[in-house]
C-alpha positions as semicolon CSV with decimal commas, in nm:
position;residue;x (nm);y (nm);z (nm)
1;M;14,695;9,476;-16,669
2;K;14,787;9,194;-16,929
3;K;14,596;9,349;-17,200
4;I;14,746;9,684;-17,159
5;F;15,097;9,529;-17,157
6;V;15,019;9,329;-17,482
7;L;14,879;9,646;-17,649
8;S;15,187;9,858;-17,548
9;F;15,423;9,571;-17,680
10;I;15,266;9,578;-18,019
11;S;15,244;9,947;-18,048
12;V;15,625;9,976;-17,972
13;G;15,675;9,715;-18,224
14;Y;15,491;9,908;-18,498
15;F;15,703;10,211;-18,428
16;L;16,018;9,993;-18,433
17;N;15,916;9,885;-18,780
18;A;15,882;10,234;-18,894
19;Q;16,233;10,343;-18,820
20;S;16,507;10,445;-19,042
21;L;16,836;10,410;-18,866
22;S;17,144;10,364;-19,077
23;N;17,376;10,641;-19,153
24;S;17,682;10,479;-19,306
25;P;17,768;10,524;-19,679
26;Y;17,855;10,145;-19,676
27;A;17,495;10,079;-19,643
28;T;17,442;10,138;-20,012
29;Y;17,550;9,779;-20,071
30;G;17,350;9,463;-20,014
31;I;17,073;9,479;-19,734
32;G;17,246;9,789;-19,544
33;D;17,410;9,818;-19,203
34;V;17,367;9,478;-19,036
35;K;17,335;9,527;-18,652
36;Y;17,533;9,256;-18,481
37;D;17,353;9,240;-18,168
38;N;17,122;9,513;-18,037
39;T;17,114;9,420;-17,667
40;I;17,308;9,652;-17,425
41;E;17,421;9,346;-17,223
42;T;17,573;9,175;-17,513
43;T;17,732;9,478;-17,702
44;S;17,886;9,626;-17,377
45;M;18,086;9,303;-17,342
46;G;18,227;9,326;-17,696
47;G;17,950;9,097;-17,840
48;I;18,006;8,784;-17,625
49;S;17,692;8,589;-17,576
50;T;17,757;8,220;-17,697
51;A;17,921;8,092;-17,378
52;F;17,727;8,358;-17,154
53;I;17,500;8,226;-16,898
54;S;17,387;8,510;-16,654
55;D;17,448;8,422;-16,307
56;F;17,115;8,617;-16,211
57;T;16,752;8,515;-16,262
58;S;16,653;8,810;-16,458
59;S;16,842;8,802;-16,780
60;F;16,733;8,597;-17,102
61;N;16,999;8,523;-17,358
62;F;16,842;8,542;-17,712
63;A;17,171;8,496;-17,906
64;N;17,222;8,149;-17,764
65;P;16,868;8,000;-17,659
66;A;17,064;7,753;-17,448
67;N;17,195;7,987;-17,215
68;N;16,905;8,039;-16,987
69;A;16,928;7,769;-16,717
70;N;16,943;8,034;-16,441
71;F;16,638;8,236;-16,570
72;E;16,349;8,216;-16,330
73;L;16,159;8,566;-16,348
74;T;15,947;8,742;-16,603
75;S;16,157;9,008;-16,779
76;I;16,071;9,279;-16,990
77;R;16,341;9,487;-17,182
78;L;16,313;9,811;-17,354
79;E;16,642;9,952;-17,510
80;A;16,728;10,249;-17,738
81;T;17,046;10,332;-17,935
82;N;17,212;10,656;-18,026
83;E;17,452;10,626;-18,316
84;N;17,712;10,899;-18,382
85;N;17,934;10,848;-18,699
86;Y;18,227;11,070;-18,831
87;F;18,317;10,997;-19,171
88;K;18,635;11,088;-19,396
89;T;18,781;11,043;-19,728
90;N;19,072;11,137;-19,924
91;Y;18,855;11,207;-20,225
92;N;18,835;11,603;-20,229
93;D;18,920;11,578;-19,848
94;T;18,560;11,523;-19,751
95;K;18,437;11,499;-19,404
96;S;18,084;11,440;-19,277
97;T;17,904;11,375;-18,953
98;K;17,579;11,183;-18,913
99;H;17,351;11,097;-18,608
100;S;17,051;10,885;-18,528
101;T;16,845;10,755;-18,252
102;Y;16,613;10,476;-18,257
103;L;16,439;10,196;-18,044
104;S;16,696;9,897;-18,075
105;N;16,512;9,634;-17,884
106;I;16,200;9,509;-17,712
107;A;16,176;9,170;-17,543
108;I;15,974;8,980;-17,298
109;A;16,074;8,648;-17,150
110;F;15,936;8,414;-16,902
111;P;15,969;8,048;-16,745
112;L;15,719;7,800;-16,850
113;S;15,861;7,539;-16,598
114;P;16,201;7,502;-16,395
115;K;16,348;7,333;-16,708
116;V;16,175;7,521;-17,000
117;K;16,218;7,914;-17,063
118;M;16,065;8,111;-17,365
119;G;16,131;8,462;-17,500
120;L;15,998;8,687;-17,750
121;S;16,228;8,977;-17,918
122;Y;16,179;9,248;-18,172
123;Q;16,473;9,428;-18,318
124;P;16,593;9,608;-18,638
125;Y;16,825;9,385;-18,829
126;S;16,955;9,609;-19,080
127;S;16,870;9,946;-19,242
128;K;16,934;10,213;-19,508
129;S;16,934;10,559;-19,484
130;Y;17,176;10,760;-19,703
131;E;17,204;11,029;-19,955
132;L;17,535;11,070;-20,150
133;Q;17,616;11,331;-20,434
134;N;17,904;11,320;-20,666
135;S;17,939;11,630;-20,904
136;Q;18,177;11,666;-21,203
137;T;18,241;11,968;-21,432
138;L;18,321;11,905;-21,802
139;A;18,552;12,155;-22,014
140;D;18,254;12,293;-22,184
141;G;18,096;12,370;-21,850
142;T;17,848;12,085;-21,841
143;V;17,786;11,962;-21,497
144;L;17,739;11,589;-21,446
145;Q;17,588;11,463;-21,117
146;N;17,538;11,132;-20,961
147;K;17,295;11,105;-20,675
148;F;17,268;10,794;-20,454
149;T;16,975;10,767;-20,211
150;G;16,854;10,456;-19,995
151;S;16,595;10,381;-19,741
152;G;16,412;10,112;-19,550
153;T;16,464;9,880;-19,272
154;L;16,496;9,498;-19,236
155;N;16,340;9,389;-18,903
156;T;16,355;9,051;-18,704
157;A;16,091;8,894;-18,489
158;Q;16,231;8,604;-18,271
159;V;16,083;8,331;-18,067
160;A;16,343;8,133;-17,841
161;V;16,284;7,832;-17,623
162;S;16,537;7,668;-17,390
163;Y;16,548;7,330;-17,206
164;K;16,765;7,226;-16,929
165;V;16,867;6,883;-16,998
166;S;17,079;6,835;-16,672
167;Q;17,254;7,020;-16,415
168;E;17,545;7,100;-16,674
169;F;17,394;7,069;-17,012
170;S;17,128;7,266;-17,191
171;V;16,998;7,310;-17,551
172;G;16,781;7,576;-17,719
173;A;16,615;7,671;-18,039
174;R;16,517;8,000;-18,180
175;A;16,293;8,082;-18,471
176;N;16,378;8,393;-18,671
177;L;16,145;8,595;-18,898
178;Y;16,317;8,871;-19,113
179;F;16,078;9,112;-19,296
180;G;16,099;9,444;-19,453
181;N;16,171;9,669;-19,782
182;L;16,495;9,829;-19,885
183;Y;16,526;10,088;-20,159
184;D;16,826;10,215;-20,372
185;I;16,800;10,483;-20,627
186;N;17,099;10,612;-20,833
187;E;17,008;10,920;-21,059
188;F;17,242;11,063;-21,326
189;S;17,166;11,412;-21,451
190;A;17,351;11,668;-21,659
191;T;17,281;12,062;-21,688
192;N;17,217;12,039;-22,068
193;S;16,950;11,760;-22,045
194;E;16,594;11,793;-21,930
195;F;16,580;11,428;-21,819
196;I;16,715;11,228;-21,545
197;N;16,840;10,877;-21,578
198;G;16,745;10,672;-21,276
199;Y;16,831;10,322;-21,159
200;E;16,593;10,194;-20,898
201;T;16,628;9,867;-20,687
202;K;16,356;9,760;-20,447
203;N;16,427;9,451;-20,244
204;S;16,111;9,302;-20,060
205;I;16,229;9,056;-19,804
206;K;16,066;8,794;-19,611
207;N;16,308;8,530;-19,462
208;F;16,265;8,254;-19,198
209;N;16,542;8,049;-19,044
210;F;16,630;7,862;-18,732
211;T;16,918;7,903;-18,473
212;L;17,004;7,593;-18,258
213;G;17,221;7,643;-17,946
214;T;17,387;7,414;-17,685
215;N;17,580;7,487;-17,384
216;Y;17,780;7,313;-17,124
217;Q;17,869;7,464;-16,765
218;H;18,064;7,308;-16,503
219;L;18,059;7,482;-16,152
220;N;18,314;7,385;-15,889
221;T;18,108;7,402;-15,577
222;R;18,413;7,426;-15,354
223;T;18,567;7,754;-15,528
224;D;18,273;7,882;-15,703
225;K;18,458;7,892;-16,034
226;K;18,293;7,783;-16,347
227;L;18,377;7,688;-16,694
228;T;18,141;7,730;-16,985
229;V;18,144;7,634;-17,349
230;G;17,865;7,718;-17,592
231;A;17,795;7,683;-17,970
232;T;17,522;7,806;-18,208
233;A;17,430;7,740;-18,565
234;T;17,165;7,925;-18,794
235;F;17,044;7,754;-19,103
236;G;16,733;7,642;-19,275
237;N;16,665;7,941;-19,476
238;T;16,304;7,964;-19,649
239;S;16,397;8,283;-19,811
240;N;16,178;8,497;-20,041
241;M;16,360;8,804;-20,135
242;T;16,227;8,969;-20,448
243;T;16,439;9,223;-20,627
244;D;16,268;9,464;-20,874
245;Y;16,491;9,662;-21,073
246;K;16,420;9,946;-21,308
247;N;16,608;10,162;-21,545
248;S;16,418;10,468;-21,672
249;T;16,435;10,848;-21,787
250;Y;16,222;11,111;-21,639
251;Y;16,199;11,456;-21,491
252;Y;16,049;11,586;-21,162
253;T;15,761;11,832;-21,177
254;D;15,783;11,949;-20,820
255;T;16,043;12,097;-20,609
256;G;16,054;11,824;-20,362
257;L;16,154;11,579;-20,635
258;T;15,898;11,331;-20,562
259;V;15,655;11,337;-20,874
260;K;15,779;11,199;-21,192
261;A;15,672;11,294;-21,550
262;N;15,725;11,151;-21,900
263;E;15,890;10,836;-21,761
264;T;16,023;10,609;-22,022
265;I;16,139;10,251;-21,901
266;I;16,457;10,136;-22,068
267;E;16,495;9,804;-21,861
268;Q;16,287;9,655;-21,598
269;K;16,317;9,287;-21,456
270;S;16,251;9,098;-21,133
271;T;16,449;8,829;-20,963
272;S;16,436;8,628;-20,648
273;S;16,711;8,502;-20,417
274;K;16,706;8,219;-20,174
275;N;17,055;8,283;-20,000
276;L;16,982;8,608;-19,829
277;L;17,075;8,496;-19,481
278;P;17,291;8,176;-19,543
279;L;17,476;7,963;-19,277
280;Q;17,612;8,136;-18,950
281;A;17,788;7,961;-18,671
282;S;17,943;8,070;-18,351
283;L;18,161;7,920;-18,071
284;G;18,258;8,056;-17,744
285;V;18,448;7,958;-17,408
286;G;18,411;8,143;-17,084
287;Y;18,546;8,134;-16,718
288;G;18,446;8,313;-16,416
289;S;18,350;8,320;-16,045
290;E;17,984;8,289;-15,924
291;N;17,807;8,608;-15,876
292;H;18,148;8,793;-15,892
293;W;18,305;8,801;-16,239
294;F;18,310;8,648;-16,579
295;F;18,523;8,668;-16,908
296;S;18,467;8,491;-17,245
297;G;18,604;8,471;-17,591
298;Q;18,426;8,410;-17,902
299;L;18,436;8,342;-18,260
300;D;18,166;8,401;-18,523
301;Y;18,144;8,296;-18,871
302;K;17,893;8,406;-19,151
303;K;17,897;8,272;-19,498
304;G;17,883;8,525;-19,798
305;E;17,583;8,578;-19,993
306;D;17,492;8,727;-20,337
307;I;17,272;9,055;-20,355
308;S;17,123;9,214;-20,662
309;Y;17,212;9,580;-20,661
310;F;17,136;9,817;-20,953
311;G;17,060;9,529;-21,193
312;K;17,382;9,357;-21,102
313;T;17,491;9,072;-20,875
314;I;17,742;9,144;-20,616
315;D;17,915;8,864;-20,435
316;F;17,990;8,924;-20,045
317;Q;18,267;8,738;-19,904
318;D;18,267;8,510;-19,600
319;S;18,302;8,698;-19,264
320;Y;18,420;8,651;-18,934
321;R;18,439;8,834;-18,588
322;I;18,637;8,785;-18,286
323;S;18,515;8,896;-17,949
324;A;18,631;8,913;-17,605
325;G;18,466;9,065;-17,297
326;G;18,287;8,998;-16,950
327;W;18,148;9,156;-16,640
328;Y;18,248;9,232;-16,289
329;L;18,042;9,272;-15,977
330;P;18,254;9,408;-15,663
331;N;18,025;9,283;-15,373
332;Y;17,637;9,280;-15,396
333;N;17,616;9,237;-15,040
334;N;17,788;9,560;-14,952
335;F;17,447;9,792;-14,898
336;R;17,662;10,079;-14,772
337;N;17,828;10,134;-15,100
338;Y;17,584;10,144;-15,385
339;F;17,853;10,120;-15,665
340;S;17,970;9,795;-15,504
341;R;17,630;9,654;-15,623
342;V;17,686;9,773;-15,988
343;I;17,762;9,527;-16,259
344;Y;18,064;9,662;-16,482
345;R;18,087;9,543;-16,829
346;Y;18,363;9,548;-17,084
347;G;18,475;9,404;-17,419
348;A;18,655;9,436;-17,756
349;F;18,592;9,297;-18,113
350;Y;18,752;9,277;-18,450
351;E;18,532;9,197;-18,748
352;R;18,622;9,115;-19,109
353;G;18,337;9,242;-19,310
354;N;18,167;9,068;-19,591
355;L;18,199;9,386;-19,816
356;K;18,506;9,396;-20,042
357;L;18,546;9,707;-20,250
358;D;18,854;9,752;-20,510
359;G;19,009;9,442;-20,346
360;T;19,001;9,606;-19,990
361;S;18,795;9,438;-19,725
362;I;18,574;9,692;-19,533
363;N;18,670;9,572;-19,165
364;K;18,540;9,697;-18,828
365;F;18,685;9,687;-18,478
366;G;18,585;9,857;-18,135
367;I;18,593;9,852;-17,774
368;S;18,298;9,855;-17,555
369;G;18,177;9,917;-17,173
370;G;17,863;9,953;-16,970
371;V;17,720;9,926;-16,637
372;M;17,371;9,773;-16,497
373;L;17,258;10,003;-16,220
374;P;17,027;9,813;-15,999
375;F;16,710;9,972;-15,878
376;K;16,670;10,037;-15,495
377;T;16,436;9,718;-15,482
378;S;16,671;9,502;-15,685
379;S;16,830;9,188;-15,514
380;I;17,094;8,913;-15,624
381;T;16,787;8,696;-15,709
382;R;16,562;8,957;-15,871
383;M;16,813;9,190;-16,064
384;S;16,634;9,482;-16,223
385;G;16,783;9,811;-16,316
386;L;16,913;10,081;-16,567
387;E;17,133;9,962;-16,846
388;L;17,382;10,193;-16,994
389;G;17,647;10,114;-17,266
390;L;17,921;10,263;-17,488
391;E;18,065;10,144;-17,794
392;V;18,363;10,327;-17,969
393;G;18,535;10,195;-18,297
394;K;18,625;10,220;-18,653
395;R;18,516;10,075;-18,975
396;G;18,658;10,105;-19,334
397;T;18,969;10,275;-19,460
398;L;19,125;10,573;-19,632
399;K;19,271;10,346;-19,902
400;N;19,173;10,366;-20,277
401;N;18,945;10,687;-20,176
402;L;18,729;10,463;-19,959
403;I;18,580;10,608;-19,653
404;N;18,684;10,581;-19,292
405;Q;18,406;10,561;-19,029
406;N;18,467;10,637;-18,669
407;F;18,169;10,579;-18,447
408;I;18,042;10,631;-18,082
409;N;17,723;10,449;-18,006
410;L;17,527;10,525;-17,679
411;R;17,289;10,277;-17,545
412;I;17,021;10,301;-17,266
413;G;16,776;10,050;-17,161
414;F;16,557;9,904;-16,866
415;N;16,517;9,564;-16,756
416;F;16,211;9,491;-16,527
417;A;16,220;9,163;-16,384
418;D;15,972;9,020;-16,123
419;K;15,738;8,712;-16,054
420;W;15,476;8,849;-16,291
421;F;15,169;8,657;-16,437
422;R;15,179;8,400;-16,166
423;K;14,894;8,307;-15,957
424;T;14,921;8,315;-15,575
425;L;14,920;7,980;-15,429
426;Y;14,856;8,092;-15,059
427;N;14,681;8,405;-14,900
């Protein structure tokens, strides 16, 4: 049973690595569309996680590894995301619609002792998958065309460990490995020229850093009310991003535009970067009632980074994100009404993006919601079920002929939790 599960886990991880999942034109810049957090539990609550300790024994928090004091079971999560993006720009009054579906999270977590908990996770971190074209006709009838294409995925594998120092205080650490290849190609052609001028950038990324987390939670046993404060910091990059840039002329010999001929290299160089994923920090505060409801606010900060793009270095600004959200469980002991035992989640966020074009920040905001539908055999101490999430929002602007992106993201997944992989002490 264990061998079959491990092989299945690795196979799903290989499939996840092969995915291409970004649809936004803003993915043309830097390392593509960065996914804030791919877990349904977190995104359904607007992104709050730093001060979120699950009341139940089946949920492991990777975002803040200190927040796992209540985790007692072996948990397996499999989650998928369906992204639906609707684009509009005032440039030629252009509209477009893009969709993608991908496996967004696989994770396994288990307790090592009553105080020590451990989890393994594998997610896509960012991705490029776009194709843009811009044509211009000159007075003499010559058509000039710019074609932009991008592909590739940057994934992250994580190992998290938490330690319960006391009844109210916990600490945790997470090791993060980022790896993958990202490609960008800009091709310029004219109808009166046989050759194409191509600018190609390939970013080969291997990055390793650490996330440290801490959490304090005080529970008033008389009222079952609890106050939670959490913080995280991500640092210690050992980055190795190699950027290969090539400017050349050529033409294609096949209709699929994949086989180049008579390629002449105009310029070619390779650079390395050490600041791909710099300092990140988060602070959260939450308040709630045990096994009934919880609400939290959170502030996230990410330092800007420099990325080589088509032979030039682009400076990305510092970004921040404000999130608020929580969950509500009506009455889990009401077995006459199934929906009284459903966990309802809600949230909202605003994010000032690190991308700035023509003096305009590409910001993002949205609202979210979701439910955890418990299985028939689920209990308050063994919470397993079907996870559903919905996220609706907006990114970008119509100013300066930029692109307004409206999105609707649907998420579905399963959390299987039980006392697996433990030896029976008594017959």
